[in-house]
mmCIF file of C-alpha atoms in Angstrom:
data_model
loop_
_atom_site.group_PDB
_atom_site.id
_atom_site.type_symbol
_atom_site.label_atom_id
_atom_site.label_comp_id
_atom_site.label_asym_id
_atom_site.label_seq_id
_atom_site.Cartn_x
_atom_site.Cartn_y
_atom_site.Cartn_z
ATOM 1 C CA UNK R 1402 -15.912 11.461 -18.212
ATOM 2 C CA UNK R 1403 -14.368 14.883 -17.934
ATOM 3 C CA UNK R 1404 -16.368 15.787 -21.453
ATOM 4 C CA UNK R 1405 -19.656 16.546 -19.974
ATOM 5 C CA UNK R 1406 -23.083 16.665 -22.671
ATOM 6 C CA UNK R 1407 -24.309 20.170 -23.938
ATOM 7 C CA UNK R 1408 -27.557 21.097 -22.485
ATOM 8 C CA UNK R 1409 -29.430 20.475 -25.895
ATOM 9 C CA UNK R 1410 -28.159 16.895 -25.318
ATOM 10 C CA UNK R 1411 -29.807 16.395 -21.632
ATOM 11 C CA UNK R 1412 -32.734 18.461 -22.547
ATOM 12 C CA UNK R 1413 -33.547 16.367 -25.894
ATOM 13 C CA UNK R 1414 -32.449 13.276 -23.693
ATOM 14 C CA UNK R 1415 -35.304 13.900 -20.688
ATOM 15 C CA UNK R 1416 -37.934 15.588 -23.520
ATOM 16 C CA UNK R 1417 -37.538 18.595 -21.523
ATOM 17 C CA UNK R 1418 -37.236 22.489 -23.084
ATOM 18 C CA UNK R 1419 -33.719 23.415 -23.357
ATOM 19 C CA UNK R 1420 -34.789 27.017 -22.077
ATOM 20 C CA UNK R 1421 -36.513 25.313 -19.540
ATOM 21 C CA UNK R 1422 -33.622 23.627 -18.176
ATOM 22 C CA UNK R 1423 -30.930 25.948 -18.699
ATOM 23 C CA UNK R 1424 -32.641 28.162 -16.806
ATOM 24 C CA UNK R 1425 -32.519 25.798 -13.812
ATOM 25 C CA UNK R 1426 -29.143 25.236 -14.351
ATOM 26 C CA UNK R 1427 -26.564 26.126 -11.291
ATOM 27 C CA UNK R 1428 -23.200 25.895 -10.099
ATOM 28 C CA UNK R 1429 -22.508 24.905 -6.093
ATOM 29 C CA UNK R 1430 -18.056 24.633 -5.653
ATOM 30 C CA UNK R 1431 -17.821 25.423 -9.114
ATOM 31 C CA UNK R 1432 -19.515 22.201 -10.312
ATOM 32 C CA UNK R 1433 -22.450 22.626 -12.676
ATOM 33 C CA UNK R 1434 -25.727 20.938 -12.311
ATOM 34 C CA UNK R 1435 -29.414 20.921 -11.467
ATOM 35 C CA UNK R 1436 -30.770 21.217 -7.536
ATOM 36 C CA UNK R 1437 -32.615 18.390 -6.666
ATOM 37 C CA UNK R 1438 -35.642 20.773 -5.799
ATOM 38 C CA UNK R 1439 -35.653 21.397 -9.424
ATOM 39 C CA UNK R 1440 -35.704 18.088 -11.189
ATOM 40 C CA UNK R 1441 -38.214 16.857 -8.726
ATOM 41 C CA UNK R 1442 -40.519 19.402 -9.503
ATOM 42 C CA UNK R 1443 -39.607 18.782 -13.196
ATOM 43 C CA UNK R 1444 -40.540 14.870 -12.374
ATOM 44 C CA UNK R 1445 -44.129 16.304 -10.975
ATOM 45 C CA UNK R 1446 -44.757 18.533 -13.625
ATOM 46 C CA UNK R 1447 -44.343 15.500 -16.182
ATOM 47 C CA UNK R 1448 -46.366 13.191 -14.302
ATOM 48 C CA UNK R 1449 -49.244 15.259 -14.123
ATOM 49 C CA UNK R 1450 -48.946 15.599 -18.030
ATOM 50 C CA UNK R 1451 -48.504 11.945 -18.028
ATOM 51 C CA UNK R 1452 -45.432 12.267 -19.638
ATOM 52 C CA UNK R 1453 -44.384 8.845 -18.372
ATOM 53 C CA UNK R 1454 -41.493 8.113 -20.607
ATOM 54 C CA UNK R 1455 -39.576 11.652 -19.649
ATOM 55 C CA UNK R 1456 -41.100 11.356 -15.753
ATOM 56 C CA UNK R 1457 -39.375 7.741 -15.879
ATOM 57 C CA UNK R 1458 -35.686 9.767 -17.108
ATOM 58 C CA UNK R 1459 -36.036 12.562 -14.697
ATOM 59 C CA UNK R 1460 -36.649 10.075 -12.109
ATOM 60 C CA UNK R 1461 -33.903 7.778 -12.228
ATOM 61 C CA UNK R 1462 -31.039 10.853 -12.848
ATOM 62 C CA UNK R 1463 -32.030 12.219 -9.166
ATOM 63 C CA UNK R 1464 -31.301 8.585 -8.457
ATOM 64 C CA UNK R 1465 -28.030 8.512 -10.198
ATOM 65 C CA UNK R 1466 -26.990 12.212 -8.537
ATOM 66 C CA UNK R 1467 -28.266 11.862 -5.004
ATOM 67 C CA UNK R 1468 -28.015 7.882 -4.417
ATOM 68 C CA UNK R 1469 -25.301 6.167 -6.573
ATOM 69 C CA UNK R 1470 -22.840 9.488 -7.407
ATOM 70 C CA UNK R 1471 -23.277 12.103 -4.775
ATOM 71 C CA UNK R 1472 -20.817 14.893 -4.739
ATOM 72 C CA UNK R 1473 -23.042 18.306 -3.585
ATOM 73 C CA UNK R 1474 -25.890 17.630 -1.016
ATOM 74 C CA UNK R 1475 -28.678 17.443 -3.045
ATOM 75 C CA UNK R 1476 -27.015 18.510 -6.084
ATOM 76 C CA UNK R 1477 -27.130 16.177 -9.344
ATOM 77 C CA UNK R 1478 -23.572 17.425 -11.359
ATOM 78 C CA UNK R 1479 -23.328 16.742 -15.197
ATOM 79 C CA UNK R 1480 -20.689 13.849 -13.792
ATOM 80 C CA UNK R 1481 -23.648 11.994 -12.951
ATOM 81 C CA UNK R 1482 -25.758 12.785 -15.990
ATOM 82 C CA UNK R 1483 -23.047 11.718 -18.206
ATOM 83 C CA UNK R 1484 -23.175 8.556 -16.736
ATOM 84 C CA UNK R 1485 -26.997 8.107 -17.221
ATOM 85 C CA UNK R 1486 -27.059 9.188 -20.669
ATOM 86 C CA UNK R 1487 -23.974 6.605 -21.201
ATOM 87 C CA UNK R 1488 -26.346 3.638 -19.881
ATOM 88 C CA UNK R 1489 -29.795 5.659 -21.817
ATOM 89 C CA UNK R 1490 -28.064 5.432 -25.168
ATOM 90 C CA UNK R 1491 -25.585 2.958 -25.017
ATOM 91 C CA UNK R 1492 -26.309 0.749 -22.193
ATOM 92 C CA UNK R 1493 -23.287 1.167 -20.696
ATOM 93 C CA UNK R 1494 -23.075 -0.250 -17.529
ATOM 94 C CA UNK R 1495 -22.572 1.906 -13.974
ATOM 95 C CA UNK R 1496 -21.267 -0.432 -12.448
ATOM 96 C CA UNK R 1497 -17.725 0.122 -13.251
ATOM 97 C CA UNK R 1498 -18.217 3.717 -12.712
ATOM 98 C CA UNK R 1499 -19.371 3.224 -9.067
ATOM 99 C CA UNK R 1500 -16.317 0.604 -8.385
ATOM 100 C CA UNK R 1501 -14.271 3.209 -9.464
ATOM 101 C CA UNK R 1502 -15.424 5.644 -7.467
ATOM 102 C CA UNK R 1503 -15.022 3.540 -4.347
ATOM 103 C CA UNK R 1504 -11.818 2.753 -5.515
ATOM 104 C CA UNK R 1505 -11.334 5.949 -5.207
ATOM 105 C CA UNK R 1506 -12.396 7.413 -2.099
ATOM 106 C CA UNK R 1507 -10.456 4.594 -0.267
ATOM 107 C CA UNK R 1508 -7.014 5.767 -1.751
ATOM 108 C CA UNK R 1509 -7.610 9.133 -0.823
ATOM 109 C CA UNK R 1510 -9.222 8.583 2.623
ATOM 110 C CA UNK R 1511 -5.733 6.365 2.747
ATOM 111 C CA UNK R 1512 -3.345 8.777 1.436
ATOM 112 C CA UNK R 1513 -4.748 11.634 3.854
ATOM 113 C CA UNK R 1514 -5.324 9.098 6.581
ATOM 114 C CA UNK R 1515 -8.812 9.762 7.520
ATOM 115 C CA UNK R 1516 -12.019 11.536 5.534
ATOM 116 C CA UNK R 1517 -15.654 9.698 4.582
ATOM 117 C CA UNK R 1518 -16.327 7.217 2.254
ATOM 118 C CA UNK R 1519 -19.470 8.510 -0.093
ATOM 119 C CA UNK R 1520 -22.139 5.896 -0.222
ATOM 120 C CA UNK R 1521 -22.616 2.604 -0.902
ATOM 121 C CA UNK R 1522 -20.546 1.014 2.476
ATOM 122 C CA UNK R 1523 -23.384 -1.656 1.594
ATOM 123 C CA UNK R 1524 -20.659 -2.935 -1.232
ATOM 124 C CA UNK R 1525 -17.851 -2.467 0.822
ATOM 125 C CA UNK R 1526 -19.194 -5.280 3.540
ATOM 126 C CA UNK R 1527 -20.670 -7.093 0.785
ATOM 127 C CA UNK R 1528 -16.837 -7.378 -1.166
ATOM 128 C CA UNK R 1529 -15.329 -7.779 2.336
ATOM 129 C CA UNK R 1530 -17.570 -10.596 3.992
ATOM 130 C CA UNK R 1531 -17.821 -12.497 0.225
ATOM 131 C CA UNK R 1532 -13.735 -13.230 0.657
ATOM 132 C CA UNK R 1533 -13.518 -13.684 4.377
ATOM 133 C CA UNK R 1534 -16.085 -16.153 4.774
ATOM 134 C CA UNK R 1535 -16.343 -19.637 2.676
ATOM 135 C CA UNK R 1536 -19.199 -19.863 0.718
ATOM 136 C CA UNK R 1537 -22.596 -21.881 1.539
ATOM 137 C CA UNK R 1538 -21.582 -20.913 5.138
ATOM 138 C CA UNK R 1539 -24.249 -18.350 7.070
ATOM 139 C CA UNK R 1540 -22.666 -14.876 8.304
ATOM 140 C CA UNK R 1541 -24.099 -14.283 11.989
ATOM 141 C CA UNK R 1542 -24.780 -11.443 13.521
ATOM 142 C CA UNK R 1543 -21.544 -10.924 15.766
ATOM 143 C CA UNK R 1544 -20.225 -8.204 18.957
ATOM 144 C CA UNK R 1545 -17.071 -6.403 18.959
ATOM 145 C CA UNK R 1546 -15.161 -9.712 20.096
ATOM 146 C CA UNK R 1547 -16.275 -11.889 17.700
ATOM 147 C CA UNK R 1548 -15.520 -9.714 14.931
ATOM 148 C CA UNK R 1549 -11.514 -8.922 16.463
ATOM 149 C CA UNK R 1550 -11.177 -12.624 16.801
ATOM 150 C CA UNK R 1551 -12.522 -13.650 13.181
ATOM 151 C CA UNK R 1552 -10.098 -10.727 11.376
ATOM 152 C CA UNK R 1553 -6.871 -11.135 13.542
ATOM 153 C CA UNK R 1554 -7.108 -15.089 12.292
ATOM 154 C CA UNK R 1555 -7.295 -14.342 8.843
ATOM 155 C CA UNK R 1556 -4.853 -16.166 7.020
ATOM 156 C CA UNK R 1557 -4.075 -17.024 3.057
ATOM 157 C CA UNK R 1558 -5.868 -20.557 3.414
ATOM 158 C CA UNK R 1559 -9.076 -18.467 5.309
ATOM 159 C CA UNK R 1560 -9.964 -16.498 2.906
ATOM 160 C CA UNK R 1561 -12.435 -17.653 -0.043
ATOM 161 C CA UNK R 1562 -9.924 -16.357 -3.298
ATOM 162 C CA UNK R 1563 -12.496 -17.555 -6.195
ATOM 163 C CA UNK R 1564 -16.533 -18.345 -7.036
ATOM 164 C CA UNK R 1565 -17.280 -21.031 -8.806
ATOM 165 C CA UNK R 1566 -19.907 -19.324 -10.587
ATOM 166 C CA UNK R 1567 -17.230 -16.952 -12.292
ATOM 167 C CA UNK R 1568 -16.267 -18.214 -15.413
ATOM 168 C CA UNK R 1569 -13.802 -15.305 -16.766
ATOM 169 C CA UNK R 1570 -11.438 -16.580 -20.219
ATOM 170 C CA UNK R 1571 -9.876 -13.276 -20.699
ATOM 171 C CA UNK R 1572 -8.432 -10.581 -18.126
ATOM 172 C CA UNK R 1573 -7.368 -7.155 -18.870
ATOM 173 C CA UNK R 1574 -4.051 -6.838 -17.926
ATOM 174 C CA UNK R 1575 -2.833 -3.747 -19.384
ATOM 175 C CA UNK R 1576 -4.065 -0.768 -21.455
ATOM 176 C CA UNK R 1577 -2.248 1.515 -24.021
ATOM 177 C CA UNK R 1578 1.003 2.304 -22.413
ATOM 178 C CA UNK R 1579 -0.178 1.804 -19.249
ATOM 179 C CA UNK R 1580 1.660 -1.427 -17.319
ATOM 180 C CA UNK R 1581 -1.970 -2.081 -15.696
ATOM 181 C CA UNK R 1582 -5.092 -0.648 -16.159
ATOM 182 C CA UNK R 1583 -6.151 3.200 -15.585
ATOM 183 C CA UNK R 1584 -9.980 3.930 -14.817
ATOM 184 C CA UNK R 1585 -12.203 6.696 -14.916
ATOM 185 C CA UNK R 1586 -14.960 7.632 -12.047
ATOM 186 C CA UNK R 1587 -16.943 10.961 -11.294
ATOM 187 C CA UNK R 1588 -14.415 11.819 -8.703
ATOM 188 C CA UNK R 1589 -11.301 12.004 -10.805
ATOM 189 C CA UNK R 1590 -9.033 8.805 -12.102
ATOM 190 C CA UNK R 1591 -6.913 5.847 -10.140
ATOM 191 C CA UNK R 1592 -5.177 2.572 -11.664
ATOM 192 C CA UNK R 1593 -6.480 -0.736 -11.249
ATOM 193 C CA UNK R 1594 -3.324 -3.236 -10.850
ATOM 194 C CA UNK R 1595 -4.572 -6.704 -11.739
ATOM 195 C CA UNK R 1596 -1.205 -7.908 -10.664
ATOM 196 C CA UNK R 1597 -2.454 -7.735 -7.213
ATOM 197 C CA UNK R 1598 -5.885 -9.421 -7.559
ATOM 198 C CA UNK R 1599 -5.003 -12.247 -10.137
ATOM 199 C CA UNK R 1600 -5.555 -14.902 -7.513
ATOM 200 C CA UNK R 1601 -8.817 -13.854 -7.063
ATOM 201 C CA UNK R 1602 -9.681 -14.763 -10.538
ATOM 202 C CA UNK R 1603 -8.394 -18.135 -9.798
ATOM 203 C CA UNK R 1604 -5.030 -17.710 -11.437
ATOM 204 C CA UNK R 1605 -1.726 -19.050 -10.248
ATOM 205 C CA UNK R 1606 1.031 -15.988 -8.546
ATOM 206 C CA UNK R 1607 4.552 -17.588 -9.305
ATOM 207 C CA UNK R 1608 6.938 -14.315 -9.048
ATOM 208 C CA UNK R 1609 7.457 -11.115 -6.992
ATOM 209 C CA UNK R 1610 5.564 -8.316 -8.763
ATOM 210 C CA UNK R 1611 7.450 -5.769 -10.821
ATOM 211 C CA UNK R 1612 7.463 -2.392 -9.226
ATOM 212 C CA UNK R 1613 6.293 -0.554 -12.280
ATOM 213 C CA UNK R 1614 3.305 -2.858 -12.823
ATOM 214 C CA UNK R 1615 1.881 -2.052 -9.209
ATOM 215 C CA UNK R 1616 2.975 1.960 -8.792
ATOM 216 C CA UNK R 1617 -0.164 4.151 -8.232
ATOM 217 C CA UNK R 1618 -1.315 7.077 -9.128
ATOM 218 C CA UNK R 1619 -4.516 9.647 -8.562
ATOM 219 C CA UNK R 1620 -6.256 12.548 -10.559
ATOM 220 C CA UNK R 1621 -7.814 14.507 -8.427
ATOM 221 C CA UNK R 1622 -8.598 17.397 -10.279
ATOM 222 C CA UNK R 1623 -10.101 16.148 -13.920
ATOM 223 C CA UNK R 1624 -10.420 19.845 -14.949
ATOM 224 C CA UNK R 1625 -7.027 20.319 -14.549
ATOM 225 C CA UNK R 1626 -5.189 16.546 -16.285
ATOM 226 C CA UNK R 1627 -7.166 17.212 -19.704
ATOM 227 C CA UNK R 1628 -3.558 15.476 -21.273
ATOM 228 C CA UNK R 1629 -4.129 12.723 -18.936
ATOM 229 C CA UNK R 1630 -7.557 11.964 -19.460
ATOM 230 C CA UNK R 1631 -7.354 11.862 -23.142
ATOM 231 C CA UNK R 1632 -4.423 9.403 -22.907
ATOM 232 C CA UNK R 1633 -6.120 7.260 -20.518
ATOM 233 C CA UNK R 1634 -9.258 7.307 -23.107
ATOM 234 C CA UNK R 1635 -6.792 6.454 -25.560
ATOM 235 C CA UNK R 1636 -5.292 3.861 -23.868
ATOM 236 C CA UNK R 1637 -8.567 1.535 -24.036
ATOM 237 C CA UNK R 1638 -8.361 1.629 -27.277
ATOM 238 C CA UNK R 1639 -5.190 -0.598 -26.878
ATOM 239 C CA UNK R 1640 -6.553 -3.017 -24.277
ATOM 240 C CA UNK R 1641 -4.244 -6.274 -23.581
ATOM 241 C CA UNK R 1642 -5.798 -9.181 -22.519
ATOM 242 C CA UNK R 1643 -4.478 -12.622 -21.316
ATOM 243 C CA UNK R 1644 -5.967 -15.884 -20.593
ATOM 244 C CA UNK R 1645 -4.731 -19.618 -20.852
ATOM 245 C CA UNK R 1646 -1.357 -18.004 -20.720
ATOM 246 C CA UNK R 1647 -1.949 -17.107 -16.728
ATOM 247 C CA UNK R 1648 -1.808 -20.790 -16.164
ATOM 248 C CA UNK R 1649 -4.181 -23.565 -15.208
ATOM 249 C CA UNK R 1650 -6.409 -21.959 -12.796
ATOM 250 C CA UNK R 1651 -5.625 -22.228 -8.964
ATOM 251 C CA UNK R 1652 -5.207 -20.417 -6.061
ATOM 252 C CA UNK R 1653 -2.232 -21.379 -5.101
ATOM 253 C CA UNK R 1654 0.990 -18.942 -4.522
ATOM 254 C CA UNK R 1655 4.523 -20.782 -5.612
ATOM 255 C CA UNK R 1656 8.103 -20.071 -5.605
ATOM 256 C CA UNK R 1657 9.741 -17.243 -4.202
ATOM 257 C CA UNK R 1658 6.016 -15.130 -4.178
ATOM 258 C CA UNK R 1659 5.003 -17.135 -1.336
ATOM 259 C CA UNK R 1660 8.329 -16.177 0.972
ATOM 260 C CA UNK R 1661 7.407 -12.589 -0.135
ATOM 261 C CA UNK R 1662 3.653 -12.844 0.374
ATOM 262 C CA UNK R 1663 3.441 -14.551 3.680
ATOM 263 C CA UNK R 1664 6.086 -11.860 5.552
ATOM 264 C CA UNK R 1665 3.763 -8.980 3.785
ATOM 265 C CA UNK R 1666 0.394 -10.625 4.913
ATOM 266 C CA UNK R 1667 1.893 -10.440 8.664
ATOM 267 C CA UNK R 1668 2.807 -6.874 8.579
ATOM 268 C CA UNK R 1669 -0.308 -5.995 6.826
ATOM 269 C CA UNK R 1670 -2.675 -7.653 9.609
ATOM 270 C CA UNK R 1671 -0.363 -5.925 12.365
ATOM 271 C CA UNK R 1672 -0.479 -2.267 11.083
ATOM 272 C CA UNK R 1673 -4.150 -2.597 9.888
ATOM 273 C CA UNK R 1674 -5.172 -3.923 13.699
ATOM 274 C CA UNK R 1675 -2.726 -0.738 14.929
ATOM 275 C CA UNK R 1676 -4.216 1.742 12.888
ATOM 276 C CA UNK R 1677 -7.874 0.940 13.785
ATOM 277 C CA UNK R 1678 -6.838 -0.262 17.236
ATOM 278 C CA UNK R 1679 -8.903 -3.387 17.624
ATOM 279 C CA UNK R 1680 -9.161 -4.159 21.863
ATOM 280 C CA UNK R 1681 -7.733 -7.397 21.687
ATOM 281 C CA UNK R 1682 -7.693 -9.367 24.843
ATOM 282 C CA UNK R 1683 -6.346 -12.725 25.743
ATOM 283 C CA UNK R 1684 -4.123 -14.473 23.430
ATOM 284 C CA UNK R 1685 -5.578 -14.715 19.750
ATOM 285 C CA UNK R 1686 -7.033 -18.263 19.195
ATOM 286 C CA UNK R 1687 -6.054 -19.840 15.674
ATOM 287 C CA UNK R 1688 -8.869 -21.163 13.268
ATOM 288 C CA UNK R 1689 -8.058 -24.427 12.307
ATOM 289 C CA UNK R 1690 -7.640 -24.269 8.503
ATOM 290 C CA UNK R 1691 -8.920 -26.838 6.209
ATOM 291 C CA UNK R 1692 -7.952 -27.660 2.804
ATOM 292 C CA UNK R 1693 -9.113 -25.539 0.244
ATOM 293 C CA UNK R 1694 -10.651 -27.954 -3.007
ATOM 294 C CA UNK R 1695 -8.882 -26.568 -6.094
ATOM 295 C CA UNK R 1696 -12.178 -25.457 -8.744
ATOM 296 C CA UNK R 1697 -12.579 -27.724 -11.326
ATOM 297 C CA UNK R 1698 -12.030 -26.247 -15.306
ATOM 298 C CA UNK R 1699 -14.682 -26.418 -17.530
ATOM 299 C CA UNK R 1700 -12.918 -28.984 -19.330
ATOM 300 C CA UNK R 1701 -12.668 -31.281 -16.422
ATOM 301 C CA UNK R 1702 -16.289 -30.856 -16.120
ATOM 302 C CA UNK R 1703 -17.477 -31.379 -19.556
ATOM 303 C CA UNK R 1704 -15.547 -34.802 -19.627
ATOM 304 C CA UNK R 1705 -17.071 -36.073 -16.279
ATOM 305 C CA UNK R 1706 -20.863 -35.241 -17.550
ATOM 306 C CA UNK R 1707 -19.314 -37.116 -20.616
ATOM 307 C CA UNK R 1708 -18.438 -39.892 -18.303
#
């Protein structure tokens, strides 16, 4: 990202003129791109030559511009035709690329306490009712109430940390000379700690985090961090990765983390419930908590089918 593909490129990539297309080429905020009016009536024009291949290509980059990166109303930027021709060529999966955007329109929604959240609030639930609720169990619909009561009970032993069906060897932990991991959206740039979601890979947190491992940052301009992007590119060339090192999988916290963790989690609930001022009423009601089974290693299960 931030290197965006000459025209010649897209053109030869959607079998479309390169006159043709530069000379439906715009700029809306300073970003360059194509009008959706445009491209649709490219799409048309190619299905009535039954240019099905190209129709196909033209098709699914309206998709990528308006539906999975938006960033102009009904605009389709070269952000979001860098990323098609990244999965056309290389089969590079999006799906990074849209985590990282969502990554980073919560930070700065956060960081200027308010603003919209672009798209895809579908993954949002879908991330946030996968780790409150335990799975095999059926999410109801549910009122106002219901919902205050179920998040003002959330605890450490309520929430589901790990699947089953995730069997990850490796994580990255750290890239170049970066203490965690930097990532690149459409939007500009934000660090991933994997510090902070370890346990939800089903690896044991035995010590307070060190500062430097867990500091943010934000680009928010990629025209203007050209030094930055190239290091971050850089930096995956240097990726660090860790596995049976972490520990034998579990989700539990020990030592002087869990002190740390549990005063944190309490503070947390309280100034999330302030800040979105849930209308609590009555005294909150306490789930009872049941034991969560530690997941099995594939080792342990190899030897029982053995058995």
């Amino acid at each position: 990202m931030g290197h965006y593909p000459s025209l010649t490129k897209v053109a030869t990539s959607l079998g479309i003129d390169a006159r043709e297309l530069a000379s439906k080429k715009e700029i809306k905020g300073g970003i360059e791109g194509f009008s959706r009016i445009n491209l649709e009536r490219c799409a048309l024009n190619l299905a009535q030559s039954e240019k099905w291949d190209a129709f196909m290509d033209v098709f699914a980059l309206i998709i990528y511009g308006i539906v999975l990166f938006p960033n102009v109303e009904n605009f389709i930027d070269f952000a979001a035709i860098d990323v098609f021709l990244a999965f056309k060529h290389e089969r590079k999966s999006h799906v990074p690329t849209i985590l990282v955007d969502k990554y980073h329109s919560l930070t700065l929604c956060h960081e200027r306490r308010g603003g919209m959240i672009l798209c895809c609030l579908p993954i949002l639930y879908l991330w946030f009712t996968s780790y409150m609720f335990k799975r095999g169990g059926q999410i109801e619909i549910k009122n106002k109430s219901e919902w205050d009561h179920n998040i003002t009970n959330l605890s450490e032993k309520t929430i589901s940390w790990y699947s089953r069906e995730q069997n990850i060897d490796e994580v990255v932990c750290q890239c170049g000379d970066f203490l965690n991991v930097p990532l690149m959206g459409t939007k500009g740039c934000v660090n991933y700690n994997p510090a902070l979601a370890i346990r939800q890979l089903c690896y044991p947190i035995r010590s307070p985090l060190v500062e430097d491992s867990i500091t943010p940052f934000m680009v928010y301009d990629m025209t203007k961090e050209l030094d930055l992007l190239n290091k971050i590119r850089h930096s995956w060339d240097r990726v660090i990765k860790k596995g049976r090192e972490l520990g034998k999988r579990n989700c539990n916290m020990e030592g002087s983390y869990q002190q740390c963790q549990v005063v944190m989690w309490e503070k947390e609930i309280v100034m999330w419930v302030q800040h979105v001022k849930l209308p609590f009423r009555g005294p909150i009601l306490i789930i009872e908590e049941t034991p969560i089974q530690e997941p099995m290693s594939l080792e342990e299960i190899e030897n029982l089918k053995k058995s």
